[in-house]
Amino acid sequence: MKIIAWVGIKGGIGKTTLSYNYGEWLAKRGKNILFIDLDHQSNLSQTYKVYDQNGTVGDIFSGNGQQVKIHHVKDHIDLLAGDMHLDDIEAAIENNPNKNMLLYMWLADNYDSLNLDRYDYIIIDCHPDFSIATKNAIVVSQDILSPLTPSEYGYNARFNLEERISEFKKEAIDYTTRKTYVTANLWFVANKIKHNTNSSHNLIKALKAEREKGNDSCIGIIPEKELFNRSTLDREPIVEMAEDPAVYKRQRKFFDEINMVFTKITQRL
């Protein structure tokens, strides 16, 4: 089982859209997916028409983990629903010494009873911040994926995230062995790239320069496309749009690019 967290400090970078479409792409290939929605906006949950505020991720953090409900939303896809009050719950547990390990402990405590080994991938969609919930996701993940968008802040957010994770590695340690619980690899995906803007050209140029220095942590480039941005709102993943011959014919290049990026991500992780 592979656990992946989509993390970003900046909002509006397409994190939920990428989480949703990547999970759907994997499911279409027969992989069993569990989505965990750690964004208190709960957009991923609402995409699957799950609005429950009982048995949500909030119960993991408030000490009621036995009440958590896993929703079967689609063939090969289950969902642990988001909680719109998660930010309030985070504030309430700020002084809990185990606050950053609660998801880790819940997964360990319920691994057998909930048959979690049936999932090939657990995909965690995080709120755009470095809060308690995001730290919990980082602790349990083997890989972290973070979108980069074409703006000065969007690119600099990369270094901000790298620094925050580096600091967190020193904080989240086993005090007996001094080993960190943070072992995830950090990868980036360039998102919303336009062919005719200076900001997009500058981002691609900066990533190319990093790659020439031996830093190949950016593992995909996704072009700006409205149908991709709207996929969560329309509740229709890209992988299903591409099954319509007429739509595929019109957007073949884009669909092929998405397939190539998701294939590369899967091979790299």
PDB file of C-alpha atoms in Angstrom:
ATOM      1  CA  MET A   1       0.000   0.000   0.000  1.00  0.00           C
ATOM      2  CA  LYS A   2       1.268   3.453  -0.936  1.00  0.00           C
ATOM      3  CA  ILE A   3       0.236   6.539   1.062  1.00  0.00           C
ATOM      4  CA  ILE A   4       0.448   9.842  -0.814  1.00  0.00           C
ATOM      5  CA  ALA A   5      -0.351  13.332   0.472  1.00  0.00           C
ATOM      6  CA  TRP A   6      -1.111  16.269  -1.804  1.00  0.00           C
ATOM      7  CA  VAL A   7       0.214  19.267   0.114  1.00  0.00           C
ATOM      8  CA  GLY A   8       0.464  22.962  -0.628  1.00  0.00           C
ATOM      9  CA  ILE A   9       0.966  26.040   1.527  1.00  0.00           C
ATOM     10  CA  LYS A  10      -0.666  28.310  -1.045  1.00  0.00           C
ATOM     11  CA  GLY A  11      -4.329  27.987  -2.034  1.00  0.00           C
ATOM     12  CA  GLY A  12      -5.691  27.904  -5.577  1.00  0.00           C
ATOM     13  CA  ILE A  13      -2.930  25.681  -6.955  1.00  0.00           C
ATOM     14  CA  GLY A  14      -5.180  22.803  -8.025  1.00  0.00           C
ATOM     15  CA  LYS A  15      -4.336  20.410  -5.207  1.00  0.00           C
ATOM     16  CA  THR A  16      -7.820  18.901  -4.834  1.00  0.00           C
ATOM     17  CA  THR A  17      -8.308  18.683  -8.599  1.00  0.00           C
ATOM     18  CA  LEU A  18      -5.034  16.789  -8.929  1.00  0.00           C
ATOM     19  CA  SER A  19      -5.816  14.511  -5.963  1.00  0.00           C
ATOM     20  CA  TYR A  20      -9.219  13.668  -7.415  1.00  0.00           C
ATOM     21  CA  ASN A  21      -8.076  13.083 -10.974  1.00  0.00           C
ATOM     22  CA  TYR A  22      -4.989  11.092 -10.012  1.00  0.00           C
ATOM     23  CA  GLY A  23      -7.037   8.823  -7.755  1.00  0.00           C
ATOM     24  CA  GLU A  24      -9.657   8.331 -10.462  1.00  0.00           C
ATOM     25  CA  TRP A  25      -6.916   7.583 -13.001  1.00  0.00           C
ATOM     26  CA  LEU A  26      -5.482   4.902 -10.713  1.00  0.00           C
ATOM     27  CA  ALA A  27      -8.937   3.444 -10.018  1.00  0.00           C
ATOM     28  CA  LYS A  28      -9.630   3.158 -13.732  1.00  0.00           C
ATOM     29  CA  ARG A  29      -6.544   0.927 -13.861  1.00  0.00           C
ATOM     30  CA  GLY A  30      -7.989  -1.388 -11.242  1.00  0.00           C
ATOM     31  CA  LYS A  31      -6.240   0.064  -8.190  1.00  0.00           C
ATOM     32  CA  ASN A  32      -8.215   0.279  -4.956  1.00  0.00           C
ATOM     33  CA  ILE A  33      -8.182   3.819  -3.592  1.00  0.00           C
ATOM     34  CA  LEU A  34      -8.997   5.319  -0.207  1.00  0.00           C
ATOM     35  CA  PHE A  35      -9.280   9.100  -0.268  1.00  0.00           C
ATOM     36  CA  ILE A  36      -8.803  10.918   3.045  1.00  0.00           C
ATOM     37  CA  ASP A  37     -10.116  14.479   2.925  1.00  0.00           C
ATOM     38  CA  LEU A  38      -8.126  16.600   5.401  1.00  0.00           C
ATOM     39  CA  ASP A  39      -9.236  19.917   3.909  1.00  0.00           C
ATOM     40  CA  HIS A  40     -11.925  21.479   6.088  1.00  0.00           C
ATOM     41  CA  GLN A  41     -13.435  22.983   2.938  1.00  0.00           C
ATOM     42  CA  SER A  42     -14.302  19.333   2.108  1.00  0.00           C
ATOM     43  CA  ASN A  43     -14.318  19.934  -1.645  1.00  0.00           C
ATOM     44  CA  LEU A  44     -13.119  16.414  -2.406  1.00  0.00           C
ATOM     45  CA  SER A  45     -15.887  14.900  -0.269  1.00  0.00           C
ATOM     46  CA  GLN A  46     -18.507  17.100  -1.913  1.00  0.00           C
ATOM     47  CA  THR A  47     -17.275  16.029  -5.328  1.00  0.00           C
ATOM     48  CA  TYR A  48     -18.506  12.551  -4.372  1.00  0.00           C
ATOM     49  CA  LYS A  49     -21.711  14.038  -2.877  1.00  0.00           C
ATOM     50  CA  VAL A  50     -20.665  13.152   0.657  1.00  0.00           C
ATOM     51  CA  TYR A  51     -21.774  15.861   3.078  1.00  0.00           C
ATOM     52  CA  ASP A  52     -21.839  13.888   6.345  1.00  0.00           C
ATOM     53  CA  GLN A  53     -20.514  15.665   9.402  1.00  0.00           C
ATOM     54  CA  ASN A  54     -20.618  12.508  11.498  1.00  0.00           C
ATOM     55  CA  GLY A  55     -17.958   9.821  11.263  1.00  0.00           C
ATOM     56  CA  THR A  56     -15.555  12.212   9.523  1.00  0.00           C
ATOM     57  CA  VAL A  57     -11.830  12.802   9.771  1.00  0.00           C
ATOM     58  CA  GLY A  58     -12.680  15.141  12.631  1.00  0.00           C
ATOM     59  CA  ASP A  59     -13.351  12.106  14.814  1.00  0.00           C
ATOM     60  CA  ILE A  60      -9.774  10.922  14.299  1.00  0.00           C
ATOM     61  CA  PHE A  61      -8.484  14.148  15.822  1.00  0.00           C
ATOM     62  CA  SER A  62     -11.109  14.542  18.552  1.00  0.00           C
ATOM     63  CA  GLY A  63     -10.559  11.084  20.050  1.00  0.00           C
ATOM     64  CA  ASN A  64     -13.598   9.365  18.533  1.00  0.00           C
ATOM     65  CA  GLY A  65     -11.767   7.320  15.943  1.00  0.00           C
ATOM     66  CA  GLN A  66     -14.047   4.295  16.328  1.00  0.00           C
ATOM     67  CA  GLN A  67     -16.912   6.367  14.892  1.00  0.00           C
ATOM     68  CA  VAL A  68     -15.159   7.058  11.588  1.00  0.00           C
ATOM     69  CA  LYS A  69     -17.132   5.920   8.553  1.00  0.00           C
ATOM     70  CA  ILE A  70     -15.579   4.865   5.258  1.00  0.00           C
ATOM     71  CA  HIS A  71     -17.866   5.669   2.326  1.00  0.00           C
ATOM     72  CA  HIS A  72     -17.869   3.476  -0.765  1.00  0.00           C
ATOM     73  CA  VAL A  73     -18.401   6.106  -3.447  1.00  0.00           C
ATOM     74  CA  LYS A  74     -17.494   4.321  -6.670  1.00  0.00           C
ATOM     75  CA  ASP A  75     -15.949   1.157  -8.049  1.00  0.00           C
ATOM     76  CA  HIS A  76     -12.441   0.893  -6.554  1.00  0.00           C
ATOM     77  CA  ILE A  77     -12.876   4.167  -4.625  1.00  0.00           C
ATOM     78  CA  ASP A  78     -13.668   4.741  -0.944  1.00  0.00           C
ATOM     79  CA  LEU A  79     -13.651   8.003   0.964  1.00  0.00           C
ATOM     80  CA  LEU A  80     -13.038   9.144   4.516  1.00  0.00           C
ATOM     81  CA  ALA A  81     -15.020  12.360   4.538  1.00  0.00           C
ATOM     82  CA  GLY A  82     -13.738  15.805   5.414  1.00  0.00           C
ATOM     83  CA  ASP A  83     -14.997  17.818   8.358  1.00  0.00           C
ATOM     84  CA  MET A  84     -15.915  21.482   7.978  1.00  0.00           C
ATOM     85  CA  HIS A  85     -15.011  22.040  11.638  1.00  0.00           C
ATOM     86  CA  LEU A  86     -11.558  20.480  11.382  1.00  0.00           C
ATOM     87  CA  ASP A  87      -9.855  23.838  11.897  1.00  0.00           C
ATOM     88  CA  ASP A  88     -11.758  24.271  15.194  1.00  0.00           C
ATOM     89  CA  ILE A  89     -10.793  20.742  16.240  1.00  0.00           C
ATOM     90  CA  GLU A  90      -7.140  21.501  15.450  1.00  0.00           C
ATOM     91  CA  ALA A  91      -7.299  24.569  17.681  1.00  0.00           C
ATOM     92  CA  ALA A  92      -8.821  22.509  20.498  1.00  0.00           C
ATOM     93  CA  ILE A  93      -6.010  19.913  20.436  1.00  0.00           C
ATOM     94  CA  GLU A  94      -3.141  22.374  20.094  1.00  0.00           C
ATOM     95  CA  ASN A  95      -1.751  21.362  23.492  1.00  0.00           C
ATOM     96  CA  ASN A  96      -2.081  17.610  22.912  1.00  0.00           C
ATOM     97  CA  PRO A  97       1.495  16.229  22.941  1.00  0.00           C
ATOM     98  CA  ASN A  98       0.472  13.578  20.375  1.00  0.00           C
ATOM     99  CA  LYS A  99      -1.320  16.016  18.086  1.00  0.00           C
ATOM    100  CA  ASN A 100       0.898  15.317  15.047  1.00  0.00           C
ATOM    101  CA  MET A 101       0.634  11.526  15.403  1.00  0.00           C
ATOM    102  CA  LEU A 102      -3.130  11.049  15.664  1.00  0.00           C
ATOM    103  CA  LEU A 103      -3.661   9.876  12.080  1.00  0.00           C
ATOM    104  CA  TYR A 104      -0.628   7.590  12.390  1.00  0.00           C
ATOM    105  CA  MET A 105      -2.110   6.000  15.503  1.00  0.00           C
ATOM    106  CA  TRP A 106      -5.607   5.728  13.985  1.00  0.00           C
ATOM    107  CA  LEU A 107      -4.263   3.925  10.913  1.00  0.00           C
ATOM    108  CA  ALA A 108      -2.244   1.551  13.108  1.00  0.00           C
ATOM    109  CA  ASP A 109      -5.148   0.889  15.501  1.00  0.00           C
ATOM    110  CA  ASN A 110      -7.655   0.234  12.705  1.00  0.00           C
ATOM    111  CA  TYR A 111      -5.458  -1.382  10.071  1.00  0.00           C
ATOM    112  CA  ASP A 112      -6.821  -4.879  10.662  1.00  0.00           C
ATOM    113  CA  SER A 113     -10.381  -4.103  11.762  1.00  0.00           C
ATOM    114  CA  LEU A 114     -11.053  -1.898   8.714  1.00  0.00           C
ATOM    115  CA  ASN A 115      -9.052  -4.139   6.391  1.00  0.00           C
ATOM    116  CA  LEU A 116      -6.970  -1.204   5.219  1.00  0.00           C
ATOM    117  CA  ASP A 117      -4.564  -3.477   3.374  1.00  0.00           C
ATOM    118  CA  ARG A 118      -7.236  -3.864   0.677  1.00  0.00           C
ATOM    119  CA  TYR A 119      -6.203  -0.446  -0.644  1.00  0.00           C
ATOM    120  CA  ASP A 120      -3.396  -0.074  -3.138  1.00  0.00           C
ATOM    121  CA  TYR A 121      -3.254   3.685  -2.510  1.00  0.00           C
ATOM    122  CA  ILE A 122      -4.345   6.012   0.259  1.00  0.00           C
ATOM    123  CA  ILE A 123      -4.491   9.542  -1.169  1.00  0.00           C
ATOM    124  CA  ILE A 124      -4.723  12.434   1.289  1.00  0.00           C
ATOM    125  CA  ASP A 125      -5.958  15.843   0.204  1.00  0.00           C
ATOM    126  CA  CYS A 126      -4.695  18.500   2.641  1.00  0.00           C
ATOM    127  CA  HIS A 127      -5.784  22.051   3.377  1.00  0.00           C
ATOM    128  CA  PRO A 128      -3.379  24.669   1.932  1.00  0.00           C
ATOM    129  CA  ASP A 129      -1.413  25.269   5.117  1.00  0.00           C
ATOM    130  CA  PHE A 130       1.058  23.598   7.453  1.00  0.00           C
ATOM    131  CA  SER A 131      -1.422  22.882  10.216  1.00  0.00           C
ATOM    132  CA  ILE A 132      -1.794  19.914  12.563  1.00  0.00           C
ATOM    133  CA  ALA A 133      -3.829  17.948  10.020  1.00  0.00           C
ATOM    134  CA  THR A 134      -1.248  18.542   7.281  1.00  0.00           C
ATOM    135  CA  LYS A 135       1.568  17.461   9.604  1.00  0.00           C
ATOM    136  CA  ASN A 136      -0.386  14.281  10.383  1.00  0.00           C
ATOM    137  CA  ALA A 137      -0.639  13.563   6.663  1.00  0.00           C
ATOM    138  CA  ILE A 138       3.090  14.129   6.191  1.00  0.00           C
ATOM    139  CA  VAL A 139       3.955  11.732   9.023  1.00  0.00           C
ATOM    140  CA  VAL A 140       1.994   8.821   7.523  1.00  0.00           C
ATOM    141  CA  SER A 141       2.935   9.379   3.872  1.00  0.00           C
ATOM    142  CA  GLN A 142       5.670   7.772   1.832  1.00  0.00           C
ATOM    143  CA  ASP A 143       5.451  10.512  -0.791  1.00  0.00           C
ATOM    144  CA  ILE A 144       4.314  14.123  -0.801  1.00  0.00           C
ATOM    145  CA  LEU A 145       3.135  15.769  -4.012  1.00  0.00           C
ATOM    146  CA  SER A 146       2.883  19.546  -4.202  1.00  0.00           C
ATOM    147  CA  PRO A 147       1.632  21.607  -7.164  1.00  0.00           C
ATOM    148  CA  LEU A 148       3.650  24.606  -8.359  1.00  0.00           C
ATOM    149  CA  THR A 149       1.854  27.346 -10.262  1.00  0.00           C
ATOM    150  CA  PRO A 150       3.222  30.105 -12.506  1.00  0.00           C
ATOM    151  CA  SER A 151       3.775  33.034 -10.165  1.00  0.00           C
ATOM    152  CA  GLU A 152       6.655  34.297  -8.069  1.00  0.00           C
ATOM    153  CA  TYR A 153       4.957  33.174  -4.879  1.00  0.00           C
ATOM    154  CA  GLY A 154       3.950  29.873  -6.464  1.00  0.00           C
ATOM    155  CA  TYR A 155       7.553  28.954  -7.199  1.00  0.00           C
ATOM    156  CA  ASN A 156       8.894  30.300  -3.909  1.00  0.00           C
ATOM    157  CA  ALA A 157       6.284  28.206  -2.076  1.00  0.00           C
ATOM    158  CA  ARG A 158       8.442  25.261  -3.062  1.00  0.00           C
ATOM    159  CA  PHE A 159      11.317  26.455  -0.884  1.00  0.00           C
ATOM    160  CA  ASN A 160       8.912  27.405   1.892  1.00  0.00           C
ATOM    161  CA  LEU A 161       7.472  23.887   1.923  1.00  0.00           C
ATOM    162  CA  GLU A 162      10.901  22.264   1.763  1.00  0.00           C
ATOM    163  CA  GLU A 163      12.038  24.311   4.756  1.00  0.00           C
ATOM    164  CA  ARG A 164       8.891  23.599   6.784  1.00  0.00           C
ATOM    165  CA  ILE A 165       9.196  19.858   6.185  1.00  0.00           C
ATOM    166  CA  SER A 166      12.889  19.935   7.068  1.00  0.00           C
ATOM    167  CA  GLU A 167      12.073  21.652  10.373  1.00  0.00           C
ATOM    168  CA  PHE A 168       9.226  19.229  11.032  1.00  0.00           C
ATOM    169  CA  LYS A 169      11.567  16.265  10.533  1.00  0.00           C
ATOM    170  CA  LYS A 170      13.568  17.470  13.522  1.00  0.00           C
ATOM    171  CA  GLU A 171      10.423  17.927  15.587  1.00  0.00           C
ATOM    172  CA  ALA A 172       8.622  14.644  14.865  1.00  0.00           C
ATOM    173  CA  ILE A 173      11.088  12.145  16.269  1.00  0.00           C
ATOM    174  CA  ASP A 174      11.102   8.960  18.301  1.00  0.00           C
ATOM    175  CA  TYR A 175      12.743  10.192  21.501  1.00  0.00           C
ATOM    176  CA  THR A 176      14.233   6.757  22.189  1.00  0.00           C
ATOM    177  CA  THR A 177      15.984   6.247  18.848  1.00  0.00           C
ATOM    178  CA  ARG A 178      16.088   9.923  17.757  1.00  0.00           C
ATOM    179  CA  LYS A 179      14.832   8.805  14.346  1.00  0.00           C
ATOM    180  CA  THR A 180      12.299  11.010  12.587  1.00  0.00           C
ATOM    181  CA  TYR A 181       8.806   9.868  11.732  1.00  0.00           C
ATOM    182  CA  VAL A 182       8.940  12.074   8.619  1.00  0.00           C
ATOM    183  CA  THR A 183      10.392   9.894   5.870  1.00  0.00           C
ATOM    184  CA  ALA A 184       8.328  10.965   2.834  1.00  0.00           C
ATOM    185  CA  ASN A 185       9.902  11.985  -0.450  1.00  0.00           C
ATOM    186  CA  LEU A 186       8.841  15.439  -1.652  1.00  0.00           C
ATOM    187  CA  TRP A 187       7.888  15.853  -5.308  1.00  0.00           C
ATOM    188  CA  PHE A 188       6.472  18.748  -7.294  1.00  0.00           C
ATOM    189  CA  VAL A 189       4.046  18.969 -10.193  1.00  0.00           C
ATOM    190  CA  ALA A 190       3.963  22.134 -12.299  1.00  0.00           C
ATOM    191  CA  ASN A 191       0.279  22.949 -12.780  1.00  0.00           C
ATOM    192  CA  LYS A 192      -1.800  25.456 -14.770  1.00  0.00           C
ATOM    193  CA  ILE A 193       1.018  26.067 -17.240  1.00  0.00           C
ATOM    194  CA  LYS A 194       0.130  28.337 -20.162  1.00  0.00           C
ATOM    195  CA  HIS A 195       2.072  28.410 -23.410  1.00  0.00           C
ATOM    196  CA  ASN A 196       1.819  32.187 -23.890  1.00  0.00           C
ATOM    197  CA  THR A 197       2.619  33.830 -20.530  1.00  0.00           C
ATOM    198  CA  ASN A 198       5.901  35.028 -19.087  1.00  0.00           C
ATOM    199  CA  SER A 199       5.071  33.586 -15.677  1.00  0.00           C
ATOM    200  CA  SER A 200       4.694  30.081 -17.123  1.00  0.00           C
ATOM    201  CA  HIS A 201       7.859  30.449 -19.204  1.00  0.00           C
ATOM    202  CA  ASN A 202       9.775  31.641 -16.146  1.00  0.00           C
ATOM    203  CA  LEU A 203       8.562  28.715 -14.041  1.00  0.00           C
ATOM    204  CA  ILE A 204       9.548  26.167 -16.680  1.00  0.00           C
ATOM    205  CA  LYS A 205      12.907  27.899 -17.092  1.00  0.00           C
ATOM    206  CA  ALA A 206      13.531  27.791 -13.323  1.00  0.00           C
ATOM    207  CA  LEU A 207      12.601  24.102 -13.139  1.00  0.00           C
ATOM    208  CA  LYS A 208      14.879  23.333 -16.080  1.00  0.00           C
ATOM    209  CA  ALA A 209      17.755  25.103 -14.327  1.00  0.00           C
ATOM    210  CA  GLU A 210      17.103  23.053 -11.182  1.00  0.00           C
ATOM    211  CA  ARG A 211      17.093  19.861 -13.213  1.00  0.00           C
ATOM    212  CA  GLU A 212      20.419  20.765 -14.811  1.00  0.00           C
ATOM    213  CA  LYS A 213      21.835  21.097 -11.295  1.00  0.00           C
ATOM    214  CA  GLY A 214      20.704  17.542 -10.559  1.00  0.00           C
ATOM    215  CA  ASN A 215      17.465  18.385  -8.759  1.00  0.00           C
ATOM    216  CA  ASP A 216      14.807  16.392 -10.580  1.00  0.00           C
ATOM    217  CA  SER A 217      12.057  16.695  -7.969  1.00  0.00           C
ATOM    218  CA  CYS A 218       9.548  18.139 -10.450  1.00  0.00           C
ATOM    219  CA  ILE A 219       7.977  15.055 -12.017  1.00  0.00           C
ATOM    220  CA  GLY A 220       5.239  16.480 -14.204  1.00  0.00           C
ATOM    221  CA  ILE A 221       3.961  19.512 -16.100  1.00  0.00           C
ATOM    222  CA  ILE A 222       0.209  19.957 -16.542  1.00  0.00           C
ATOM    223  CA  PRO A 223      -1.061  22.617 -18.965  1.00  0.00           C
ATOM    224  CA  GLU A 224      -3.806  25.063 -18.080  1.00  0.00           C
ATOM    225  CA  LYS A 225      -7.140  23.679 -19.225  1.00  0.00           C
ATOM    226  CA  GLU A 226     -10.596  24.729 -18.112  1.00  0.00           C
ATOM    227  CA  LEU A 227     -12.079  21.242 -18.410  1.00  0.00           C
ATOM    228  CA  PHE A 228      -9.413  20.014 -15.964  1.00  0.00           C
ATOM    229  CA  ASN A 229     -10.069  22.859 -13.531  1.00  0.00           C
ATOM    230  CA  ARG A 230     -13.812  22.160 -13.667  1.00  0.00           C
ATOM    231  CA  SER A 231     -13.583  18.388 -13.304  1.00  0.00           C
ATOM    232  CA  THR A 232     -14.324  18.464  -9.571  1.00  0.00           C
ATOM    233  CA  LEU A 233     -17.180  20.952  -9.971  1.00  0.00           C
ATOM    234  CA  ASP A 234     -18.707  18.876 -12.754  1.00  0.00           C
ATOM    235  CA  ARG A 235     -17.941  15.645 -10.872  1.00  0.00           C
ATOM    236  CA  GLU A 236     -16.457  14.155 -14.004  1.00  0.00           C
ATOM    237  CA  PRO A 237     -12.802  13.099 -13.873  1.00  0.00           C
ATOM    238  CA  ILE A 238     -10.567  13.564 -16.874  1.00  0.00           C
ATOM    239  CA  VAL A 239     -10.200   9.817 -17.308  1.00  0.00           C
ATOM    240  CA  GLU A 240     -13.972   9.545 -17.912  1.00  0.00           C
ATOM    241  CA  MET A 241     -14.128  12.591 -20.185  1.00  0.00           C
ATOM    242  CA  ALA A 242     -11.567  10.898 -22.406  1.00  0.00           C
ATOM    243  CA  GLU A 243     -13.934   7.942 -22.922  1.00  0.00           C
ATOM    244  CA  ASP A 244     -16.185  10.134 -25.078  1.00  0.00           C
ATOM    245  CA  PRO A 245     -14.756   9.760 -28.614  1.00  0.00           C
ATOM    246  CA  ALA A 246     -15.838  13.246 -29.671  1.00  0.00           C
ATOM    247  CA  VAL A 247     -14.332  14.912 -26.576  1.00  0.00           C
ATOM    248  CA  TYR A 248     -11.158  12.851 -26.860  1.00  0.00           C
ATOM    249  CA  LYS A 249     -10.751  13.823 -30.494  1.00  0.00           C
ATOM    250  CA  ARG A 250     -11.016  17.536 -29.657  1.00  0.00           C
ATOM    251  CA  GLN A 251      -8.731  17.371 -26.618  1.00  0.00           C
ATOM    252  CA  ARG A 252      -6.476  14.471 -27.543  1.00  0.00           C
ATOM    253  CA  LYS A 253      -3.223  16.297 -26.877  1.00  0.00           C
ATOM    254  CA  PHE A 254      -4.305  17.344 -23.392  1.00  0.00           C
ATOM    255  CA  PHE A 255      -5.613  13.896 -22.442  1.00  0.00           C
ATOM    256  CA  ASP A 256      -2.391  12.305 -23.662  1.00  0.00           C
ATOM    257  CA  GLU A 257      -0.333  14.795 -21.631  1.00  0.00           C
ATOM    258  CA  ILE A 258      -2.315  14.041 -18.458  1.00  0.00           C
ATOM    259  CA  ASN A 259      -1.928  10.313 -18.996  1.00  0.00           C
ATOM    260  CA  MET A 260       1.811  10.753 -19.493  1.00  0.00           C
ATOM    261  CA  VAL A 261       2.182  12.850 -16.314  1.00  0.00           C
ATOM    262  CA  PHE A 262       0.165  10.448 -14.152  1.00  0.00           C
ATOM    263  CA  THR A 263       2.098   7.508 -15.574  1.00  0.00           C
ATOM    264  CA  LYS A 264       5.382   9.230 -14.736  1.00  0.00           C
ATOM    265  CA  ILE A 265       4.211  10.051 -11.213  1.00  0.00           C
ATOM    266  CA  THR A 266       3.192   6.440 -10.618  1.00  0.00           C
ATOM    267  CA  GLN A 267       6.481   5.095 -11.904  1.00  0.00           C
ATOM    268  CA  ARG A 268       8.507   7.538  -9.804  1.00  0.00           C
ATOM    269  CA  LEU A 269       6.714   7.031  -6.488  1.00  0.00           C
TER     270      LEU A 269
END
